[in-house]
mmCIF file of C-alpha atoms in Angstrom:
data_model
loop_
_atom_site.group_PDB
_atom_site.id
_atom_site.type_symbol
_atom_site.label_atom_id
_atom_site.label_comp_id
_atom_site.label_asym_id
_atom_site.label_seq_id
_atom_site.Cartn_x
_atom_site.Cartn_y
_atom_site.Cartn_z
ATOM 1 C CA ASP I 29 191.944 168.798 0.580
ATOM 2 C CA VAL I 30 193.766 167.025 3.304
ATOM 3 C CA LYS I 31 192.681 163.473 3.770
ATOM 4 C CA VAL I 32 192.667 160.282 6.007
ATOM 5 C CA THR I 33 191.880 157.339 3.877
ATOM 6 C CA GLN I 34 190.662 154.054 5.079
ATOM 7 C CA SER I 35 191.107 151.270 2.639
ATOM 8 C CA SER I 36 187.716 149.487 3.123
ATOM 9 C CA ARG I 37 184.237 150.832 3.635
ATOM 10 C CA TYR I 38 182.763 147.508 4.566
ATOM 11 C CA LEU I 39 184.471 144.178 5.311
ATOM 12 C CA VAL I 40 182.856 140.828 6.168
ATOM 13 C CA LYS I 41 185.342 138.150 7.719
ATOM 14 C CA ARG I 42 184.975 134.890 9.543
ATOM 15 C CA THR I 43 185.549 134.196 13.006
ATOM 16 C CA GLY I 44 189.368 133.301 13.630
ATOM 17 C CA GLU I 45 190.576 135.083 10.636
ATOM 18 C CA LYS I 46 193.384 137.690 10.777
ATOM 19 C CA VAL I 47 192.133 141.010 9.711
ATOM 20 C CA PHE I 48 194.170 143.958 8.831
ATOM 21 C CA LEU I 49 192.572 147.376 8.561
ATOM 22 C CA GLU I 50 194.694 150.162 6.766
ATOM 23 C CA CYS I 51 194.555 153.876 7.205
ATOM 24 C CA VAL I 52 196.809 156.297 5.170
ATOM 25 C CA GLN I 53 197.031 160.066 5.802
ATOM 26 C CA ASP I 54 198.462 162.583 3.473
ATOM 27 C CA MET I 55 199.088 165.482 6.030
ATOM 28 C CA ASP I 56 202.563 164.368 7.531
ATOM 29 C CA HIS I 57 200.951 164.079 10.839
ATOM 30 C CA GLU I 58 202.772 162.616 13.553
ATOM 31 C CA ASN I 59 199.917 161.148 15.707
ATOM 32 C CA MET I 60 197.572 158.501 14.512
ATOM 33 C CA PHE I 61 194.530 156.897 16.173
ATOM 34 C CA TRP I 62 192.280 153.790 15.852
ATOM 35 C CA TYR I 63 188.817 153.941 17.400
ATOM 36 C CA ARG I 64 185.954 151.770 17.425
ATOM 37 C CA GLN I 65 182.403 152.991 17.623
ATOM 38 C CA ASP I 66 179.419 151.002 19.002
ATOM 39 C CA PRO I 67 175.706 152.040 19.785
ATOM 40 C CA GLY I 68 175.349 153.070 23.249
ATOM 41 C CA LEU I 69 179.083 153.029 23.815
ATOM 42 C CA GLY I 70 180.494 155.922 21.836
ATOM 43 C CA LEU I 71 184.063 156.129 20.513
ATOM 44 C CA ARG I 72 186.592 154.080 22.386
ATOM 45 C CA LEU I 73 190.417 154.245 21.734
ATOM 46 C CA ILE I 74 191.961 151.073 20.736
ATOM 47 C CA TYR I 75 195.587 152.110 20.078
ATOM 48 C CA PHE I 76 197.563 155.320 18.831
ATOM 49 C CA SER I 77 201.008 156.137 17.680
ATOM 50 C CA TYR I 78 202.931 159.438 17.870
ATOM 51 C CA ASP I 79 205.663 158.463 15.572
ATOM 52 C CA VAL I 80 207.031 155.906 13.315
ATOM 53 C CA LYS I 81 207.371 152.311 15.007
ATOM 54 C CA MET I 82 205.877 153.812 18.234
ATOM 55 C CA LYS I 83 202.481 152.675 19.589
ATOM 56 C CA GLU I 84 200.601 153.085 22.757
ATOM 57 C CA LYS I 85 197.550 150.949 24.187
ATOM 58 C CA GLY I 86 194.209 153.078 24.312
ATOM 59 C CA ASP I 87 191.296 152.063 26.548
ATOM 60 C CA ILE I 88 190.429 148.608 24.813
ATOM 61 C CA PRO I 89 193.545 147.073 23.118
ATOM 62 C CA GLU I 90 192.701 143.516 23.980
ATOM 63 C CA GLY I 91 192.488 141.472 20.706
ATOM 64 C CA TYR I 92 194.144 144.042 18.618
ATOM 65 C CA SER I 93 197.534 144.989 17.588
ATOM 66 C CA VAL I 94 198.919 147.822 15.307
ATOM 67 C CA SER I 95 201.768 148.362 12.884
ATOM 68 C CA ARG I 96 203.368 151.774 11.982
ATOM 69 C CA GLU I 97 206.310 151.418 9.705
ATOM 70 C CA LYS I 98 205.862 154.538 7.676
ATOM 71 C CA LYS I 99 204.846 157.965 8.920
ATOM 72 C CA GLU I 100 201.774 158.056 6.818
ATOM 73 C CA ARG I 101 200.225 154.527 7.317
ATOM 74 C CA PHE I 102 198.957 153.137 10.523
ATOM 75 C CA SER I 103 197.435 149.598 10.391
ATOM 76 C CA LEU I 104 195.022 147.820 12.845
ATOM 77 C CA ILE I 105 195.384 144.170 13.170
ATOM 78 C CA LEU I 106 192.747 141.731 14.615
ATOM 79 C CA GLU I 107 194.956 138.647 15.358
ATOM 80 C CA SER I 108 191.861 136.326 15.686
ATOM 81 C CA ALA I 109 188.711 137.957 14.833
ATOM 82 C CA SER I 110 185.734 137.296 17.138
ATOM 83 C CA THR I 111 181.998 138.265 16.671
ATOM 84 C CA ASN I 112 182.273 140.953 19.222
ATOM 85 C CA GLN I 113 184.842 142.755 17.333
ATOM 86 C CA THR I 114 181.957 143.555 14.942
ATOM 87 C CA SER I 115 181.973 147.358 14.774
ATOM 88 C CA MET I 116 182.639 150.574 12.990
ATOM 89 C CA TYR I 117 186.327 151.223 12.982
ATOM 90 C CA LEU I 118 187.403 154.722 12.791
ATOM 91 C CA CYS I 119 191.195 156.016 12.041
ATOM 92 C CA ALA I 120 191.988 159.643 12.913
ATOM 93 C CA SER I 121 195.286 161.861 12.752
ATOM 94 C CA THR I 122 196.623 164.908 14.171
ATOM 95 C CA ASP I 123 199.829 166.787 14.018
ATOM 96 C CA ARG I 124 202.340 167.220 16.879
ATOM 97 C CA PHE I 125 200.655 170.396 18.104
ATOM 98 C CA ASN I 126 197.401 168.637 18.369
ATOM 99 C CA TYR I 127 195.725 171.278 16.317
ATOM 100 C CA GLY I 128 192.553 169.339 15.480
ATOM 101 C CA TYR I 129 191.676 165.622 14.576
ATOM 102 C CA THR I 130 190.931 164.604 10.974
ATOM 103 C CA PHE I 131 188.975 161.309 10.624
ATOM 104 C CA GLY I 132 188.681 158.768 7.859
ATOM 105 C CA SER I 133 185.456 157.657 6.529
ATOM 106 C CA GLY I 134 185.276 154.486 8.739
ATOM 107 C CA THR I 135 185.403 150.650 8.193
ATOM 108 C CA ARG I 136 182.265 148.722 8.922
ATOM 109 C CA LEU I 137 183.590 145.378 9.933
ATOM 110 C CA THR I 138 181.257 142.380 10.307
ATOM 111 C CA VAL I 139 182.577 139.181 11.864
ATOM 112 C CA VAL I 140 180.577 136.024 11.274
ATOM 113 C CA LYS E 4 189.730 161.124 33.820
ATOM 114 C CA GLN E 5 187.971 163.637 31.777
ATOM 115 C CA GLU E 6 184.141 162.988 31.115
ATOM 116 C CA VAL E 7 182.283 164.595 28.281
ATOM 117 C CA THR E 8 178.574 164.980 28.444
ATOM 118 C CA GLN E 9 176.038 166.127 25.643
ATOM 119 C CA ILE E 10 172.662 167.294 26.120
ATOM 120 C CA PRO E 11 170.166 166.525 24.433
ATOM 121 C CA ALA E 12 170.817 163.107 23.423
ATOM 122 C CA ALA E 13 168.274 163.550 20.663
ATOM 123 C CA LEU E 14 166.513 166.509 19.057
ATOM 124 C CA SER E 15 163.853 166.893 16.227
ATOM 125 C CA VAL E 16 162.758 170.218 14.928
ATOM 126 C CA PRO E 17 161.258 171.816 11.931
ATOM 127 C CA GLU E 18 163.140 173.608 9.280
ATOM 128 C CA GLY E 19 164.108 176.954 10.039
ATOM 129 C CA GLU E 20 164.554 176.816 13.765
ATOM 130 C CA ASN E 21 167.710 178.132 15.671
ATOM 131 C CA LEU E 22 169.219 175.503 17.709
ATOM 132 C CA VAL E 23 171.570 175.011 20.716
ATOM 133 C CA LEU E 24 173.545 171.866 21.383
ATOM 134 C CA ASN E 25 175.344 171.509 24.691
ATOM 135 C CA CYS E 26 178.494 169.967 25.820
ATOM 136 C CA SER E 27 180.005 169.903 29.349
ATOM 137 C CA PHE E 28 183.357 168.417 30.579
ATOM 138 C CA THR E 29 184.371 167.620 34.030
ATOM 139 C CA ASP E 30 188.179 168.944 33.887
ATOM 140 C CA SER E 31 188.646 172.648 32.797
ATOM 141 C CA ALA E 32 192.185 172.119 32.142
ATOM 142 C CA ILE E 33 191.580 171.619 28.368
ATOM 143 C CA TYR E 34 193.923 172.390 25.400
ATOM 144 C CA ASN E 35 191.080 172.594 22.807
ATOM 145 C CA LEU E 36 187.705 171.647 22.064
ATOM 146 C CA GLN E 37 186.519 170.242 18.862
ATOM 147 C CA TRP E 38 182.879 169.784 17.218
ATOM 148 C CA PHE E 39 182.366 167.141 14.708
ATOM 149 C CA ARG E 40 179.524 166.062 12.609
ATOM 150 C CA GLN E 41 178.801 162.287 11.848
ATOM 151 C CA ASP E 42 176.304 161.118 9.074
ATOM 152 C CA PRO E 43 174.855 157.572 9.458
ATOM 153 C CA GLY E 44 177.652 155.069 8.657
ATOM 154 C CA LYS E 45 180.011 157.636 7.911
ATOM 155 C CA GLY E 46 183.281 158.923 9.418
ATOM 156 C CA LEU E 47 183.510 162.286 11.534
ATOM 157 C CA THR E 48 183.751 165.634 9.881
ATOM 158 C CA SER E 49 185.314 168.422 11.784
ATOM 159 C CA LEU E 50 183.092 171.570 12.091
ATOM 160 C CA LEU E 51 184.922 173.848 14.577
ATOM 161 C CA LEU E 52 187.742 173.785 16.624
ATOM 162 C CA ILE E 53 188.239 176.223 19.572
ATOM 163 C CA GLN E 54 191.490 176.613 21.327
ATOM 164 C CA SER E 55 191.555 177.004 25.102
ATOM 165 C CA SER E 56 192.385 180.724 24.903
ATOM 166 C CA GLN E 57 189.476 181.453 22.447
ATOM 167 C CA ARG E 58 185.695 182.202 23.543
ATOM 168 C CA GLU E 59 184.115 181.169 20.194
ATOM 169 C CA GLN E 60 184.540 180.134 16.654
ATOM 170 C CA THR E 61 182.105 180.651 13.665
ATOM 171 C CA SER E 62 181.763 179.047 10.503
ATOM 172 C CA GLY E 63 178.828 179.967 8.114
ATOM 173 C CA ARG E 64 175.693 179.105 10.191
ATOM 174 C CA LEU E 65 177.596 177.475 12.947
ATOM 175 C CA ASN E 66 178.706 179.254 16.057
ATOM 176 C CA ALA E 67 180.617 177.476 18.834
ATOM 177 C CA SER E 68 181.255 178.947 22.174
ATOM 178 C CA LEU E 69 183.638 177.930 25.166
ATOM 179 C CA ASP E 70 183.419 178.837 28.770
ATOM 180 C CA LYS E 71 186.504 176.857 30.375
ATOM 181 C CA SER E 72 185.709 177.961 33.924
ATOM 182 C CA SER E 73 182.258 176.458 33.796
ATOM 183 C CA GLY E 74 183.243 173.411 31.684
ATOM 184 C CA ARG E 75 180.868 174.021 28.937
ATOM 185 C CA SER E 76 180.736 174.577 25.207
ATOM 186 C CA THR E 77 177.591 175.254 22.969
ATOM 187 C CA LEU E 78 177.045 174.675 19.317
ATOM 188 C CA TYR E 79 174.536 177.135 17.774
ATOM 189 C CA ILE E 80 173.038 176.310 14.458
ATOM 190 C CA ALA E 81 171.217 179.106 12.862
ATOM 191 C CA ALA E 82 168.289 178.646 10.259
ATOM 192 C CA SER E 83 168.450 174.816 10.481
ATOM 193 C CA GLN E 84 167.970 172.910 7.210
ATOM 194 C CA PRO E 85 167.053 169.190 6.666
ATOM 195 C CA GLY E 86 170.627 168.665 5.580
ATOM 196 C CA ASP E 87 171.864 169.512 8.867
ATOM 197 C CA SER E 88 170.165 166.243 10.158
ATOM 198 C CA ALA E 89 173.178 164.213 11.611
ATOM 199 C CA THR E 90 174.888 163.319 14.871
ATOM 200 C CA TYR E 91 176.856 166.154 16.445
ATOM 201 C CA LEU E 92 179.879 165.042 18.677
ATOM 202 C CA CYS E 93 181.905 167.290 21.138
ATOM 203 C CA ALA E 94 185.415 166.201 22.089
ATOM 204 C CA VAL E 95 188.052 167.658 24.361
ATOM 205 C CA LEU E 96 191.699 167.520 24.625
ATOM 206 C CA GLY E 97 193.286 167.793 27.875
ATOM 207 C CA ARG E 98 196.385 169.659 28.767
ATOM 208 C CA GLY E 99 199.424 167.608 29.346
ATOM 209 C CA SER E 100 198.138 165.143 27.001
ATOM 210 C CA THR E 101 201.183 165.466 24.460
ATOM 211 C CA LEU E 102 199.935 162.380 22.694
ATOM 212 C CA GLY E 103 196.865 164.108 21.537
ATOM 213 C CA ARG E 104 194.140 161.942 23.227
ATOM 214 C CA LEU E 105 190.518 163.247 22.650
ATOM 215 C CA TYR E 106 187.795 162.589 24.916
ATOM 216 C CA PHE E 107 184.237 162.351 23.310
ATOM 217 C CA GLY E 108 180.672 162.961 24.293
ATOM 218 C CA ARG E 109 178.073 160.499 23.220
ATOM 219 C CA GLY E 110 176.543 162.872 20.789
ATOM 220 C CA THR E 111 173.387 164.637 19.917
ATOM 221 C CA GLN E 112 171.344 163.072 17.163
ATOM 222 C CA LEU E 113 169.651 165.972 15.351
ATOM 223 C CA THR E 114 166.588 165.622 12.984
ATOM 224 C CA VAL E 115 165.511 168.546 10.939
ATOM 225 C CA TRP E 116 162.256 168.062 9.137
ATOM 226 C CA PRO E 117 160.768 169.948 6.154
#
């Protein structure tokens, strides 16, 4: 079965820390995405990538950066974590034909 | 910009009922539409994908229809069970969006009680 794997289910970090969220897919997908999900706001796109070393800003990129050094791995980086970045983070991927998204199981990040 | 609306926001029904969840979108020029299920604290699980050229897709007790011209999709759940309790999300992919960007509705939170 194809999979998108997020390395952590739960994370607790301190304000000001640099935080790395990792996502790996085993489907040889070209496109990968990072969303955050908050009650009342739905899913919001942070960054996406359509190829190795390529990245595009989504709707809320401020305070985040990404890295895609290998096709299967897409990392989200919180440069200096803040309490307003406490959220559920979801990674997803799709092939270049955009035939359906596959999501990871999510990372619940709490910044204290 | 594409906007996706789901009605109702929440639904609570007894076991065994047949259900219809609604999704509408403002721009009918879509590439495909996908229905997801999300359990509390978990990621999204894909249920059904309908290409723009299709009218419906079926998987077990689930049936999703698409009417592009009116900007609507429905998810039909037959003979609901308590295990169907979850949030159901509708998402559309617009044409010309070569980068695969999805637009999501806010979801319908379904509770099926025994």
